[in-house]
Amino acid sequence: MNTIIWAGIALPAAGVDVESDWAVYVEDGHIVETGARADLSAHHPEAEQFGGAGFLLMPSFVNSHDHGRGVGTMPLGDPDDLLELWLPGLWTLPPVDPYLLTLWESLQLLKSGVTTTAHSHNPRTWEQMEADSRQAIRAYVDAGVRVAFHPPLVDQNQLVYAERSRFVEGLPASLVPVAERFLAPPSLTQVDYFALCARLVDDFHDPLGHTVHLQVSPAGGQWCSDELILAAVDFAQHHGLRVQMHMLETRYQRIYAFKRWGKSFVRHLEEIGALGPWLTLAHMVCCELDELDLLAERGVGIAHNPSSNLRLRSGVAPVPEMLAARLRLGVGMDGHTLDDDQDYLRELRLAWTLANRPGAASPTVTAATVLGMGSVDGAAITLGDNVPVGRLAAGQLADLLLVDWEGVRGLWSAPTVPVEELLLRRGSRQQIRHVMVGGEWVIRNGAHTRLNEDDLSAALRAQFDVHYTAPAHDEAAQMQALAAALRRFYASWDS
Ligand SMILES: [Zn+2]
């Protein structure tokens, strides 16, 4: 169907001039023409029209790093703490239908204006990873969310990054069997992993329509041997895919690199030839500032996750320095927004606020720059540079939002205030009214056009109910004791 979408004001891309009474003409999922509403109406008199004077028309958002968990980990009994203490709890989350959970995640993302997401999969068990991945990908497609889906693999340093024998020797005897569950290597070998990725590429990778991009993920520097990282780069090159890795999320990961090689992770990755424009590094909180130029030279993308880095007590990534080095950045929610609600505009608000640090000599990071991270730059580091997502222009995929602009403006906002500043300071999911993905309205008036939210939430609640009314076991107490042991172990790295 041919449609003209119009609004009283429009922001065709972050940082460009704001337009009034502006429209896009959409055919077969793509934007064919943009311009004044009157001109487009004259050029395409047969097209259906949708919009309104009180809306802001803009590109939709790209969530550059996440895990598609659907429900936050804290409400499920894995409390916020240092990453190293929080991570083991992921293996104790309830076994809820991955298809339904991913539909729920998709619904939260779309209602928040996100139409493309990166999904780094946290397997419930390694044996189930392929079946769960297939269900999750199917759910994104059914809900209308573009996904960069990366199954992960680890092959070293589970639970603690180094000095494993010292850690185990320091455990009380009763905790040893608890820790062993998390210290065990994955049952999936490297050969199994790449065979699994190849099957998922064959069945789902869509480099033309960009509904699903398969990617590979050595999960993080400390958890992966050089051999695994290089095999992932080779596999990605061979299949034309991207690689996403967690990197330098915490101070202990940084310390590990210096203990292991006497140099930083980035220097090591450079030496083994793992840095290139195919790579996106998530977090990068504890990086060396004098290595950012090297990363920019290699074309590496960074996924910045401000809420998650605060909740897991990692700190604040040096975004102004990254921007000064001309690194390309996206923003990801990592399933861990401050309000635990996957509200993407709030996440951009936090990214913008944290990037502007105290001191007259500190650089100013504009709202337009941060909005670019949430759209066109995020698309480049999530799907790739050549994917037509993140701007409203002829030839781009028709992924867009109509935002209740009167709601954002509130009682009064001066017309001179930049649109990006108002949006990032005052906007939230409440004002996301209509969301289009590839020419189809997936959210109309704040509700999904295909999914029934009430039925979906009832089905998920029923599954959680079964798990949490099961006979009480001592897992929570064991996990607390393990967290205390991990806290003591890493505290010794600080001294
Ligand atoms: Zn993550």
mmCIF file of C-alpha atoms in Angstrom, residues 140-337:
data_model
loop_
_atom_site.group_PDB
_atom_site.id
_atom_site.type_symbol
_atom_site.label_atom_id
_atom_site.label_comp_id
_atom_site.label_asym_id
_atom_site.label_seq_id
_atom_site.Cartn_x
_atom_site.Cartn_y
_atom_site.Cartn_z
ATOM 1 C CA TYR A 140 10.996 -10.715 16.742
ATOM 2 C CA VAL A 141 9.867 -11.388 13.168
ATOM 3 C CA ASP A 142 6.261 -11.995 14.268
ATOM 4 C CA ALA A 143 6.245 -8.801 16.358
ATOM 5 C CA GLY A 144 7.879 -6.692 13.624
ATOM 6 C CA VAL A 145 11.208 -5.823 15.284
ATOM 7 C CA ARG A 146 14.434 -5.935 13.255
ATOM 8 C CA VAL A 147 17.014 -7.926 15.188
ATOM 9 C CA ALA A 148 20.795 -8.280 15.110
ATOM 10 C CA PHE A 149 20.841 -11.662 16.817
ATOM 11 C CA HIS A 150 24.070 -13.019 18.252
ATOM 12 C CA PRO A 151 24.384 -16.354 20.009
ATOM 13 C CA PRO A 152 27.391 -16.173 22.359
ATOM 14 C CA LEU A 153 30.157 -18.601 23.213
ATOM 15 C CA VAL A 154 32.682 -18.638 26.050
ATOM 16 C CA ASP A 155 35.603 -21.042 26.437
ATOM 17 C CA GLN A 156 37.562 -19.833 29.471
ATOM 18 C CA ASN A 157 37.445 -18.039 32.823
ATOM 19 C CA GLN A 158 33.872 -18.889 33.768
ATOM 20 C CA LEU A 159 32.874 -17.374 37.134
ATOM 21 C CA VAL A 160 36.323 -15.867 37.876
ATOM 22 C CA TYR A 161 38.746 -14.327 35.403
ATOM 23 C CA ALA A 162 41.994 -15.745 36.691
ATOM 24 C CA GLU A 163 43.458 -17.401 39.764
ATOM 25 C CA ARG A 164 40.701 -20.002 39.702
ATOM 26 C CA SER A 165 42.516 -22.375 42.008
ATOM 27 C CA ARG A 166 43.056 -19.593 44.545
ATOM 28 C CA PHE A 167 39.328 -18.806 44.382
ATOM 29 C CA VAL A 168 38.258 -22.428 44.844
ATOM 30 C CA GLU A 169 40.785 -23.025 47.648
ATOM 31 C CA GLY A 170 39.337 -20.039 49.514
ATOM 32 C CA LEU A 171 35.780 -21.405 49.402
ATOM 33 C CA PRO A 172 34.125 -23.106 52.378
ATOM 34 C CA ALA A 173 33.639 -26.812 51.549
ATOM 35 C CA SER A 174 29.848 -26.408 51.365
ATOM 36 C CA LEU A 175 30.192 -23.820 48.555
ATOM 37 C CA VAL A 176 32.544 -25.822 46.339
ATOM 38 C CA PRO A 177 29.786 -27.841 44.611
ATOM 39 C CA VAL A 178 27.757 -24.622 44.122
ATOM 40 C CA ALA A 179 30.714 -22.888 42.479
ATOM 41 C CA GLU A 180 31.541 -25.925 40.343
ATOM 42 C CA ARG A 181 28.233 -25.587 38.533
ATOM 43 C CA PHE A 182 29.380 -22.171 37.238
ATOM 44 C CA LEU A 183 33.054 -23.053 36.774
ATOM 45 C CA ALA A 184 32.260 -25.904 34.361
ATOM 46 C CA PRO A 185 33.096 -25.294 30.695
ATOM 47 C CA PRO A 186 30.172 -25.048 28.268
ATOM 48 C CA SER A 187 28.939 -28.282 26.757
ATOM 49 C CA LEU A 188 29.025 -26.561 23.364
ATOM 50 C CA THR A 189 32.364 -26.870 21.558
ATOM 51 C CA GLN A 190 33.711 -24.297 19.125
ATOM 52 C CA VAL A 191 32.880 -26.639 16.242
ATOM 53 C CA ASP A 192 29.312 -27.058 17.544
ATOM 54 C CA TYR A 193 28.984 -23.306 17.951
ATOM 55 C CA PHE A 194 29.972 -22.351 14.426
ATOM 56 C CA ALA A 195 27.829 -25.154 12.991
ATOM 57 C CA LEU A 196 24.907 -23.737 14.995
ATOM 58 C CA CYS A 197 25.633 -20.219 13.701
ATOM 59 C CA ALA A 198 25.820 -21.513 10.120
ATOM 60 C CA ARG A 199 22.395 -23.171 10.451
ATOM 61 C CA LEU A 200 20.890 -19.964 11.869
ATOM 62 C CA VAL A 201 22.490 -17.931 9.058
ATOM 63 C CA ASP A 202 20.981 -20.299 6.468
ATOM 64 C CA ASP A 203 17.535 -20.148 8.022
ATOM 65 C CA PHE A 204 17.229 -16.510 9.110
ATOM 66 C CA HIS A 205 19.930 -14.116 7.886
ATOM 67 C CA ASP A 206 18.254 -11.516 5.674
ATOM 68 C CA PRO A 207 20.831 -9.134 4.206
ATOM 69 C CA LEU A 208 18.324 -7.679 1.725
ATOM 70 C CA GLY A 209 15.192 -7.020 3.806
ATOM 71 C CA HIS A 210 17.190 -6.580 7.057
ATOM 72 C CA THR A 211 14.496 -8.226 9.191
ATOM 73 C CA VAL A 212 17.091 -10.486 10.859
ATOM 74 C CA HIS A 213 20.871 -10.161 10.862
ATOM 75 C CA LEU A 214 22.743 -13.105 12.301
ATOM 76 C CA GLN A 215 25.980 -12.115 14.034
ATOM 77 C CA VAL A 216 28.603 -13.980 16.026
ATOM 78 C CA SER A 217 29.658 -13.214 19.558
ATOM 79 C CA PRO A 218 32.671 -14.401 21.470
ATOM 80 C CA ALA A 219 30.863 -13.212 24.614
ATOM 81 C CA GLY A 220 33.665 -11.122 26.113
ATOM 82 C CA GLY A 221 37.432 -10.717 26.060
ATOM 83 C CA GLN A 222 38.106 -12.434 29.372
ATOM 84 C CA TRP A 223 35.766 -15.340 28.601
ATOM 85 C CA CYS A 224 37.190 -16.182 25.191
ATOM 86 C CA SER A 225 40.509 -17.585 23.985
ATOM 87 C CA ASP A 226 42.325 -15.838 21.142
ATOM 88 C CA GLU A 227 41.572 -18.883 19.029
ATOM 89 C CA LEU A 228 37.811 -18.467 19.565
ATOM 90 C CA ILE A 229 37.892 -14.712 18.900
ATOM 91 C CA LEU A 230 39.847 -15.162 15.666
ATOM 92 C CA ALA A 231 37.623 -18.034 14.535
ATOM 93 C CA ALA A 232 34.608 -15.756 15.088
ATOM 94 C CA VAL A 233 36.204 -12.989 13.021
ATOM 95 C CA ASP A 234 36.971 -15.515 10.225
ATOM 96 C CA PHE A 235 33.439 -16.904 10.289
ATOM 97 C CA ALA A 236 31.965 -13.395 10.194
ATOM 98 C CA GLN A 237 34.204 -12.342 7.289
ATOM 99 C CA HIS A 238 33.349 -15.479 5.357
ATOM 100 C CA HIS A 239 29.586 -14.994 5.784
ATOM 101 C CA GLY A 240 29.526 -11.177 5.626
ATOM 102 C CA LEU A 241 28.381 -10.807 9.252
ATOM 103 C CA ARG A 242 29.258 -8.515 12.141
ATOM 104 C CA VAL A 243 30.797 -9.513 15.480
ATOM 105 C CA GLN A 244 29.601 -8.143 18.818
ATOM 106 C CA MET A 245 31.548 -8.655 22.062
ATOM 107 C CA HIS A 246 31.251 -7.396 25.624
ATOM 108 C CA MET A 247 34.454 -5.497 26.346
ATOM 109 C CA LEU A 248 36.008 -3.725 29.351
ATOM 110 C CA GLU A 249 32.704 -3.483 31.172
ATOM 111 C CA THR A 250 34.342 -3.580 34.617
ATOM 112 C CA ARG A 251 37.583 -2.649 36.345
ATOM 113 C CA TYR A 252 38.285 -6.324 37.035
ATOM 114 C CA GLN A 253 38.215 -7.105 33.315
ATOM 115 C CA ARG A 254 40.780 -4.353 32.781
ATOM 116 C CA ILE A 255 42.943 -5.716 35.610
ATOM 117 C CA TYR A 256 42.643 -9.221 34.142
ATOM 118 C CA ALA A 257 44.086 -8.055 30.807
ATOM 119 C CA PHE A 258 47.131 -6.513 32.514
ATOM 120 C CA LYS A 259 47.593 -9.635 34.700
ATOM 121 C CA ARG A 260 47.313 -11.899 31.637
ATOM 122 C CA TRP A 261 49.361 -10.032 28.997
ATOM 123 C CA GLY A 262 50.890 -7.066 30.808
ATOM 124 C CA LYS A 263 48.948 -4.840 28.432
ATOM 125 C CA SER A 264 45.413 -3.691 27.742
ATOM 126 C CA PHE A 265 42.696 -5.698 26.003
ATOM 127 C CA VAL A 266 42.646 -3.291 23.067
ATOM 128 C CA ARG A 267 46.427 -3.626 22.490
ATOM 129 C CA HIS A 268 46.088 -7.395 22.685
ATOM 130 C CA LEU A 269 43.140 -7.501 20.247
ATOM 131 C CA GLU A 270 45.115 -5.269 17.880
ATOM 132 C CA GLU A 271 48.122 -7.602 18.054
ATOM 133 C CA ILE A 272 46.103 -10.694 17.196
ATOM 134 C CA GLY A 273 44.313 -8.863 14.347
ATOM 135 C CA ALA A 274 40.811 -8.894 15.841
ATOM 136 C CA LEU A 275 40.001 -5.190 15.413
ATOM 137 C CA GLY A 276 38.131 -4.057 12.304
ATOM 138 C CA PRO A 277 35.008 -2.344 10.997
ATOM 139 C CA TRP A 278 33.011 -5.566 11.476
ATOM 140 C CA LEU A 279 33.350 -5.330 15.260
ATOM 141 C CA THR A 280 31.072 -3.735 17.866
ATOM 142 C CA LEU A 281 32.306 -3.595 21.452
ATOM 143 C CA ALA A 282 29.617 -3.264 24.139
ATOM 144 C CA HIS A 283 30.344 -1.173 27.286
ATOM 145 C CA MET A 284 34.016 -0.035 27.135
ATOM 146 C CA VAL A 285 33.674 1.638 30.539
ATOM 147 C CA CYS A 286 37.223 0.860 31.676
ATOM 148 C CA CYS A 287 39.163 1.498 28.476
ATOM 149 C CA GLU A 288 42.449 3.393 28.081
ATOM 150 C CA LEU A 289 41.785 6.879 26.731
ATOM 151 C CA ASP A 290 44.947 6.885 24.627
ATOM 152 C CA GLU A 291 43.726 3.825 22.713
ATOM 153 C CA LEU A 292 40.484 5.348 21.429
ATOM 154 C CA ASP A 293 42.195 6.740 18.307
ATOM 155 C CA LEU A 294 43.380 3.257 17.404
ATOM 156 C CA LEU A 295 39.832 1.876 17.715
ATOM 157 C CA ALA A 296 38.507 4.710 15.542
ATOM 158 C CA GLU A 297 41.222 4.033 12.939
ATOM 159 C CA ARG A 298 40.170 0.385 12.819
ATOM 160 C CA GLY A 299 36.494 1.406 12.383
ATOM 161 C CA VAL A 300 35.335 -0.381 15.561
ATOM 162 C CA GLY A 301 31.839 0.571 16.832
ATOM 163 C CA ILE A 302 30.946 1.068 20.500
ATOM 164 C CA ALA A 303 27.607 0.225 22.142
ATOM 165 C CA HIS A 304 27.214 2.493 25.182
ATOM 166 C CA ASN A 305 24.951 1.205 27.992
ATOM 167 C CA PRO A 306 24.686 3.969 30.601
ATOM 168 C CA SER A 307 21.939 2.578 32.883
ATOM 169 C CA SER A 308 23.335 -0.918 32.970
ATOM 170 C CA ASN A 309 26.803 0.410 33.763
ATOM 171 C CA LEU A 310 25.365 2.274 36.751
ATOM 172 C CA ARG A 311 23.152 -0.568 38.013
ATOM 173 C CA LEU A 312 25.938 -3.151 37.791
ATOM 174 C CA ARG A 313 28.315 -0.693 39.464
ATOM 175 C CA SER A 314 30.715 -0.541 36.545
ATOM 176 C CA GLY A 315 30.854 3.253 36.234
ATOM 177 C CA VAL A 316 30.457 5.714 33.372
ATOM 178 C CA ALA A 317 32.013 5.220 29.929
ATOM 179 C CA PRO A 318 34.174 8.101 28.594
ATOM 180 C CA VAL A 319 31.698 9.105 25.888
ATOM 181 C CA PRO A 320 33.060 12.643 25.269
ATOM 182 C CA GLU A 321 36.541 11.219 24.653
ATOM 183 C CA MET A 322 35.107 8.517 22.381
ATOM 184 C CA LEU A 323 33.260 11.154 20.360
ATOM 185 C CA ALA A 324 36.372 13.333 20.210
ATOM 186 C CA ALA A 325 38.257 10.337 18.772
ATOM 187 C CA ARG A 326 35.510 10.109 16.119
ATOM 188 C CA LEU A 327 34.385 6.666 17.238
ATOM 189 C CA ARG A 328 30.908 5.675 16.118
ATOM 190 C CA LEU A 329 28.607 5.059 19.099
ATOM 191 C CA GLY A 330 25.200 3.515 19.645
ATOM 192 C CA VAL A 331 23.159 3.314 22.845
ATOM 193 C CA GLY A 332 21.861 0.038 24.280
ATOM 194 C CA MET A 333 19.581 -0.668 27.228
ATOM 195 C CA ASP A 334 21.182 -4.044 28.078
ATOM 196 C CA GLY A 335 17.896 -5.090 29.760
ATOM 197 C CA HIS A 336 18.866 -2.853 32.663
ATOM 198 C CA THR A 337 17.412 0.638 32.357
#
